[in-house]
Each structure stands twice: as structure tokens, then as C-alpha cells.
Coordinates of C-alpha atoms in Angstrom, one line a residue:
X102 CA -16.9 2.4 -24.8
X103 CA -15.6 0.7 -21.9
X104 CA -17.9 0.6 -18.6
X105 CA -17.5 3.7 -16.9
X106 CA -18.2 5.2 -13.2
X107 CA -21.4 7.8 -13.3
X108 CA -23.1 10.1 -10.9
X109 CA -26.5 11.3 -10.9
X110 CA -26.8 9.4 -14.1
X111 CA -23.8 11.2 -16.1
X112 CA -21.8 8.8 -17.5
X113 CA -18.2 9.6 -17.7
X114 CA -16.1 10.4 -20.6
X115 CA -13.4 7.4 -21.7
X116 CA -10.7 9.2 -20.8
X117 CA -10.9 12.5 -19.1
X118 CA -8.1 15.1 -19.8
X119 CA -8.3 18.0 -17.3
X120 CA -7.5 21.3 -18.8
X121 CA -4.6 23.5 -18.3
X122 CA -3.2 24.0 -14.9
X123 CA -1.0 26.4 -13.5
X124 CA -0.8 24.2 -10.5
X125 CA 2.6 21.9 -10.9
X126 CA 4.4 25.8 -12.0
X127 CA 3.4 27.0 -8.7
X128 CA 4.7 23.9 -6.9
X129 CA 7.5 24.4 -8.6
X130 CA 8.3 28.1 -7.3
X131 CA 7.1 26.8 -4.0
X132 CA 9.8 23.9 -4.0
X133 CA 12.2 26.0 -5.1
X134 CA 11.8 28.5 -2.3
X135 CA 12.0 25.7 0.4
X136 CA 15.0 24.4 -1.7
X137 CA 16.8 27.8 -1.6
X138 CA 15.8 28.8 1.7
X139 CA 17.0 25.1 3.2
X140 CA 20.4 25.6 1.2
X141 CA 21.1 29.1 2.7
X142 CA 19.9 28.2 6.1
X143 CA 22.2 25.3 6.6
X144 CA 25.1 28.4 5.9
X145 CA 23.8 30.9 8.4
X146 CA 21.8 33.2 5.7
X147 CA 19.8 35.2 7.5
X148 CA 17.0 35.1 5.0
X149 CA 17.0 31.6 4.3
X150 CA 14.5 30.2 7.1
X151 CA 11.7 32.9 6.0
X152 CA 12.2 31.4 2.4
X153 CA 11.6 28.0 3.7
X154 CA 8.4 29.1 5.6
X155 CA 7.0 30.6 3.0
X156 CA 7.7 28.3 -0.1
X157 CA 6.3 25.3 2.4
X158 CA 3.1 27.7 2.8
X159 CA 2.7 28.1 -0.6
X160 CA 3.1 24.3 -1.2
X161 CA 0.2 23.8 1.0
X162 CA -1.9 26.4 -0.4
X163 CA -1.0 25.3 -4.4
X164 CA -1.7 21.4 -2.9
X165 CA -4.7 22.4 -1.1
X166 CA -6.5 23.9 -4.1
X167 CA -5.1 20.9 -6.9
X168 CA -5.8 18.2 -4.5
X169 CA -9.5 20.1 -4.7
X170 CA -9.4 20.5 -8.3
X171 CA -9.3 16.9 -8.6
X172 CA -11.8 15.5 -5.8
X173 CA -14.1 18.1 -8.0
X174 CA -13.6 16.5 -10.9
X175 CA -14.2 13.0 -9.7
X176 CA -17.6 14.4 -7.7
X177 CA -18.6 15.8 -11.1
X178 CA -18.6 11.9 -12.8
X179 CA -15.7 12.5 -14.7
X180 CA -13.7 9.8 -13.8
X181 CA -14.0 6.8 -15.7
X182 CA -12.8 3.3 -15.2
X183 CA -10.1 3.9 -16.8
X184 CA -8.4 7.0 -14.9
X185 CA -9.9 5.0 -11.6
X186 CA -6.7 2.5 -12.7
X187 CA -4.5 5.0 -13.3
X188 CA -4.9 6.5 -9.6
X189 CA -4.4 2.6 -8.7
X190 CA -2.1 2.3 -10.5
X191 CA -0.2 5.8 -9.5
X192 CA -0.9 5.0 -5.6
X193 CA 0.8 1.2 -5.9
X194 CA 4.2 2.6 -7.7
X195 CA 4.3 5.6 -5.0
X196 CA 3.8 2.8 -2.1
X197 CA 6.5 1.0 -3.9
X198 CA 8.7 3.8 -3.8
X199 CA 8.5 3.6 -0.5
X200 CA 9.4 0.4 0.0
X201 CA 12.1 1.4 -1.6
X202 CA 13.6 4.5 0.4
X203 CA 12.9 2.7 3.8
X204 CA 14.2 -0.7 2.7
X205 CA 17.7 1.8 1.8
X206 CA 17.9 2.3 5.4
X207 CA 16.8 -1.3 6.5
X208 CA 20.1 -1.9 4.6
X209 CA 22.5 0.1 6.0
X210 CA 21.4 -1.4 9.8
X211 CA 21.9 -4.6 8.0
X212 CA 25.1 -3.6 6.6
X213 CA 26.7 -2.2 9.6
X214 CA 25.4 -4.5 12.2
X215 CA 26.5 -8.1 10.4
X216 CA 29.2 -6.7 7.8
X217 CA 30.8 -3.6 9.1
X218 CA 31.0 -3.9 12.6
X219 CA 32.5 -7.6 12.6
X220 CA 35.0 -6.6 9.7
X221 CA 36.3 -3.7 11.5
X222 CA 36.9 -6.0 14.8
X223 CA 39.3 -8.3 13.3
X224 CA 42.4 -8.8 14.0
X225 CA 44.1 -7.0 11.7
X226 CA 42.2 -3.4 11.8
X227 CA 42.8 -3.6 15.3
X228 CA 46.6 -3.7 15.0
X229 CA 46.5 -1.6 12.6
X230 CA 44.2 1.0 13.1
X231 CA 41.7 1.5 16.3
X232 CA 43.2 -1.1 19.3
X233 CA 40.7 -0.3 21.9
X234 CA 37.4 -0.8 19.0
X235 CA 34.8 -3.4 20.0
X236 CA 33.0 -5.1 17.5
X237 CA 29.8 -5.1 19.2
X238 CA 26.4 -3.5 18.5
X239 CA 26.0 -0.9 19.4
X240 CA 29.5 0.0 19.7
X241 CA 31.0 3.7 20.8
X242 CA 33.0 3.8 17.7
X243 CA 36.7 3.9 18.2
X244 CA 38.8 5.5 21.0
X245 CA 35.5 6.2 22.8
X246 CA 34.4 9.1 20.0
X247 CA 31.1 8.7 20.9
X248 CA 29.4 10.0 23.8
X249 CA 28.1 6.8 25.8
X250 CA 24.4 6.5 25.4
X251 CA 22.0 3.7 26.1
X252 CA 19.5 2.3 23.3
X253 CA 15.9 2.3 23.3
X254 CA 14.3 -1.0 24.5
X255 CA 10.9 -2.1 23.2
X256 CA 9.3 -1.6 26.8
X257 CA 7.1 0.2 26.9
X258 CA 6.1 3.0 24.6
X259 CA 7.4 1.1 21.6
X260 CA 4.8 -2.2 23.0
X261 CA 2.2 0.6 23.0
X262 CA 2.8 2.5 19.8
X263 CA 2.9 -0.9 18.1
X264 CA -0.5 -2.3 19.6
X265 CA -1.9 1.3 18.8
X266 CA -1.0 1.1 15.1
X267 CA -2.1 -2.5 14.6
X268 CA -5.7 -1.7 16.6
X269 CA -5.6 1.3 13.8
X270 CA -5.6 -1.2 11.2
X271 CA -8.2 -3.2 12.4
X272 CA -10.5 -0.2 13.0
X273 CA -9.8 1.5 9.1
X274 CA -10.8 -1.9 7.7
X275 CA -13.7 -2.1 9.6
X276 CA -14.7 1.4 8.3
X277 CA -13.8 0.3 4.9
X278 CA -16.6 -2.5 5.0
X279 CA -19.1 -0.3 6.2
X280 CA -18.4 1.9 3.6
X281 CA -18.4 -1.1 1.0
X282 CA -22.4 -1.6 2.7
X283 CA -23.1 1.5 2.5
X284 CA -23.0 2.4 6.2
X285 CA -21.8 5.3 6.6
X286 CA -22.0 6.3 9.9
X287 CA -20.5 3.3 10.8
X288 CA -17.6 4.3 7.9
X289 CA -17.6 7.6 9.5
X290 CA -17.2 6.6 13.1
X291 CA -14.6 3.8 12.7
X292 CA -12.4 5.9 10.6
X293 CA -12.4 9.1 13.3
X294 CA -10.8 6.4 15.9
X295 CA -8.1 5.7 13.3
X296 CA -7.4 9.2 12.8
X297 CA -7.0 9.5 16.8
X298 CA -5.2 6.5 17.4
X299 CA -2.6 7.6 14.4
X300 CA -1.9 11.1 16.5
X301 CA -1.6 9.3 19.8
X302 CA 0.9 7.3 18.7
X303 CA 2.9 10.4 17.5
X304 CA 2.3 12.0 20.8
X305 CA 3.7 8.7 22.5
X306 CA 6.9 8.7 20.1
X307 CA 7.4 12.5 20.6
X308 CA 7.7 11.1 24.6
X309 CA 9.7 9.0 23.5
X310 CA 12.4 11.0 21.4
X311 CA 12.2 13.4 24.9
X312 CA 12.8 10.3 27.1
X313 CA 15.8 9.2 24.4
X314 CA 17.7 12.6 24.1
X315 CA 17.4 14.0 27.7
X316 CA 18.2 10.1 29.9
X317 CA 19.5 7.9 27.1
X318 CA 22.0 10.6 25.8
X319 CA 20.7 9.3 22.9
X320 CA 21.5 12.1 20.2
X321 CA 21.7 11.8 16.4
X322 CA 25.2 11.9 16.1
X323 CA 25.2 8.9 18.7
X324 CA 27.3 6.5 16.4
X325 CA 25.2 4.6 13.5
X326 CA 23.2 3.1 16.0
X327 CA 21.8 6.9 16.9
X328 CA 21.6 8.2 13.1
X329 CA 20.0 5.0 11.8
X330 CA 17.4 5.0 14.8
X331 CA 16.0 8.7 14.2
X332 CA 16.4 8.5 10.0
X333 CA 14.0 5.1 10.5
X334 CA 11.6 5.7 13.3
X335 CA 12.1 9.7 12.1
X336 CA 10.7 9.3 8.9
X337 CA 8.3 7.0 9.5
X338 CA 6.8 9.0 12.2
X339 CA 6.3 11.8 9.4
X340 CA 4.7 8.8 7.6
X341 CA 2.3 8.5 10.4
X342 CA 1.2 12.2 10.3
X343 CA 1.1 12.2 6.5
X344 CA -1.3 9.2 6.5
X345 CA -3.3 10.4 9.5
X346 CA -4.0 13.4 7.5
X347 CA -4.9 12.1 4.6
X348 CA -7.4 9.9 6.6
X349 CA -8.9 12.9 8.1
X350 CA -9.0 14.6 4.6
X351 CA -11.1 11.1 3.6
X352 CA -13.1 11.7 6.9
X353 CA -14.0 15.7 6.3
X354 CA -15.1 14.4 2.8
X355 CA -17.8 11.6 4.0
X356 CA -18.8 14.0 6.0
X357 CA -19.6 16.0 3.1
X358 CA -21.4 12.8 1.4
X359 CA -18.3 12.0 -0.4
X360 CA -17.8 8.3 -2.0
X361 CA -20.0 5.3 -2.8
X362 CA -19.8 1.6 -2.1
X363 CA -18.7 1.3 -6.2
X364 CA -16.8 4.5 -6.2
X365 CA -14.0 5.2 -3.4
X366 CA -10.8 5.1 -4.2
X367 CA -9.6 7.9 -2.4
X368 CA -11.0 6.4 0.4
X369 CA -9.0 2.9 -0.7
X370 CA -5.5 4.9 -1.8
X371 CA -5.3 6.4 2.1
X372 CA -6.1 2.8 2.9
X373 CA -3.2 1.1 1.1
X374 CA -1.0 3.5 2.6
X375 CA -1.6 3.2 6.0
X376 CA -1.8 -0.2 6.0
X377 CA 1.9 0.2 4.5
X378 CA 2.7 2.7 7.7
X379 CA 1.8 -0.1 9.9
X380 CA 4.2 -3.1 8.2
X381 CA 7.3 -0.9 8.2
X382 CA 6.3 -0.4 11.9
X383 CA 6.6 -3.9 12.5
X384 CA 9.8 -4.1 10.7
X385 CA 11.1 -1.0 13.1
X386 CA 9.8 -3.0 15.9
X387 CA 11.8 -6.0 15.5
X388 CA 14.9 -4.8 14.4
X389 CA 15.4 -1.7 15.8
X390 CA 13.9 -2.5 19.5
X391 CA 14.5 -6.0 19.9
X392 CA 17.4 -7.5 17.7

């Protein structure tokens, strides 16, 4: 028997196998209404945005209840050292996966900045196909196709959402220690001001999306250089909000008397990912606002 996490002096089993769930069938039938109902909307079905609402209801109840399931289990001691390396593990491929999807669109910038642009200002595509194009970036595409726009400098809300997200890392490690000494009312206080500075920097990129579309003309069909900014600062934004959520979740459960200094990996997985929100911000910040 290998050394194993315990609580209230029960001693976990080896390996815990949870019993039969009906929960990944009902996520399922909740993806597959969003799935339907996103399909039909996009072709004017008049049903189709109901289905949506509900399926994404449904996958918040069905998520709600497994992701309950399972801090249950690991409250009752049955999580041993071993399945405490799987959710390790499970958390570091996901992050990598996510590398993964925003270094895709890391790419294309790359790609069309240094490789497309340049190749479709030479010489000979602008005899042959688009005279008046100008290989610089951003560029309006050819024959003025684009709306003119101006791009997003880093000054100021991008300055401010980047110190607000760095200070946010400071303060969730801080909480972290205090939770590793056991202090957790320090843990407790140090993680509520990540949570709050993770929402106010949503509320200042919402500003700025307002500021963008409505005096910048900058619109997502604004070129590449308009698509590639909302798909990167887009999504991670909705990074933001999921990882500020699942910091509050961590928060609502110390409240509860959730974790130990020996035992906190959910604490630890939010952890890793925000910390993983906040590099990709720094990326977004060079190359999207200054280069």
C-alpha cells in the first residue's frame, strides 16, 4: 500500500473507482442541444437559440452537481495519492492543451504579419493581381475592401489590465502560502482580491471592446488584424472569467473549511491555471499592442 491522503483518520483506498454515473450522458444531451441549437441558429431557425439556452443550462446544472460529486468524494478521504496524480496529471495535459489552441492563433499573426503580408507585396502579385495592395501591417486588404480602422495601442487600458493581472498573481500565491501554513484567513483574504481583480480586468476589457468598435471602427471583420485581435484577446478574456470562477468556487469552499496544508489540490489546479491566464496575457501584450 502506497502512502495515502486521510481525513479524520480514514485512510484512503489505493485506488478509488467512483460508481456509476449518469453524469457525462447528461452532458452529452446537454452538448448536443447547444450543438443543434448553435447549428440552426446560424440558419435563422426560429427554435434554435432556445435550444442553445437551454442545453448550456443543463450543462451547468449536470456540471454543478458532478463537479460536487467529486469535491464530496475527496472531503470523504477517498482520494489517495495516487488519484491526487492523476488530477495533476489531468490538470497539466488540459493546460497543455491550451498552450496549444492559443499558440494556433499566435501562429497565424505570425504567419500573416512576416510571411503573408510581405509575399503578397511583391512585385509580381502586384502586377498581377491587387496594384494598389500595401504590404504593411496592418494593411486594408486590397482595393480598400476593408473599412479603415485604427488599432488598439497598449495605452492605457491594456497597461492597466496587464498590471491588474500580474498584481493577481502575486496576491493568489501569497494566498497559496498561507494556505501551505495553515492560515487561512490570510488564504481566504488574499484569494477574494484575486477574484476581484480577475473581474475588473474583464470590466476594463469590455471598455475596451466598446472604445474599439464604436471610435476605432475596429469590427471583427476588420481585415486579419481585426479577426486575429478579438479570436486572441476574445478568448482569453473567457479564460479570465473561467479562471476567476473557479477561484471563487476554491474561495466558497475554504469558506466551508475546505483543504489542508497536505491536501489542496483543487486549490493548486485553479492555481496552475491562472497563472497560465496571466503568461498568455503577456504574450497578447507584446504582440498584439506593441509589435
Amino acid at each position: 500500500m502506497s502512502a495515502s491522503h486521510s481525513v479524520q483518520g480514514k485512510e484512503a483506498p489505493y485506488y478509488y473507482v467512483p460508481a456509476d454515473s449518469g453524469h457525462p450522458v447528461r452532458t452529452a444531451v446537454a452538448l448536443l442541444l447547444m450543438g443543434l441549437g448553435a447549428a440552426g441558429w446560424i440558419n435563422g431557425v426560429s427554435w434554435a437559440k432556445w435550444s442553445v439556452l437551454a442545453g448550456f443550462i443543463a450543462l451547468i446544472v449536470v456540471l454543478y452537481y458532478w463537479f460536487g460529486d467529486a469535491i464530496q468524494e475527496s472531503e470523504a478521504g477517498m482520494n489517495s495519492k495516487r488519484i491526487d496524480g492523476s488530477y495533476r496529471w489531468g490538470m497539466s495535459w488540459f493546460i497543455f492543451s491550451e498552450v496549444m489552441f492559443f499558440a494556433a492563433f499566435f501562429g497565424a499573426l505570425w504567419y500573416v504579419r512576416t510571411i503573408t503580408t510581405p509575399w503578397l507585396g511583391d512585385m509580381d502579385h502586384r502586377l498581377m493581381l491587387w496594384p494598389d495592395f500595401q504590404a504593411v501591417w496592418p494593411n486594408f486588404g486590397p482595393a480598400g475592401v476593408v473599412e479603415h480602422f485604427q488599432t488598439v495601442g497598449p495605452f492605457w487600458l491594456p497597461t492597466i489590465n496587464t498590471a491588474l493581472l500580474l498584481s493577481s498573481g502575486v496576491t493568489l500565491t501569497i494566498a497559496h502560502h498561507a494556505l501551505r501554513e495553515n492560515h487561512r484567513g490570510k488564504t481566504m483574504f488574499w484569494l477574494a482580491a484575486t477574484v476581484i481583480l480577475g473581474f475588473i480586468f474583464v470590466a476594463c476589457q469590455a471598455a475596451e471592446y466598446h472604445h474599439a468598435y464604436t471610435e476605432l471602427n475596429l469590427k471583427f471583420n476588420s481585415g486579419a488584424y481585426g479577426s486575429l485581435f478579438y479570436m486572441l484577446t476574445g478568448f482569453h478574456g473567457f479564460h479570465v472569467i473561467l479562471g476567476a470562477t473557479m477561484l471563487t468556487v476554491i474561495l466558497i469552499r475554504l469558506m466551508r473549511g475546505h483543504f489542508r496544508p497536505d491536501h489542496h489540490f483543487g486549490f493548486e489546479g485553479a492555481a496552475w491555471y491562472w497563472h497560465f491566464v496571466d503568461v498568455v496575457w503577456l504574450g497578447l501584450y507584446l504582440f498584439v499592442y506593441w509589435f
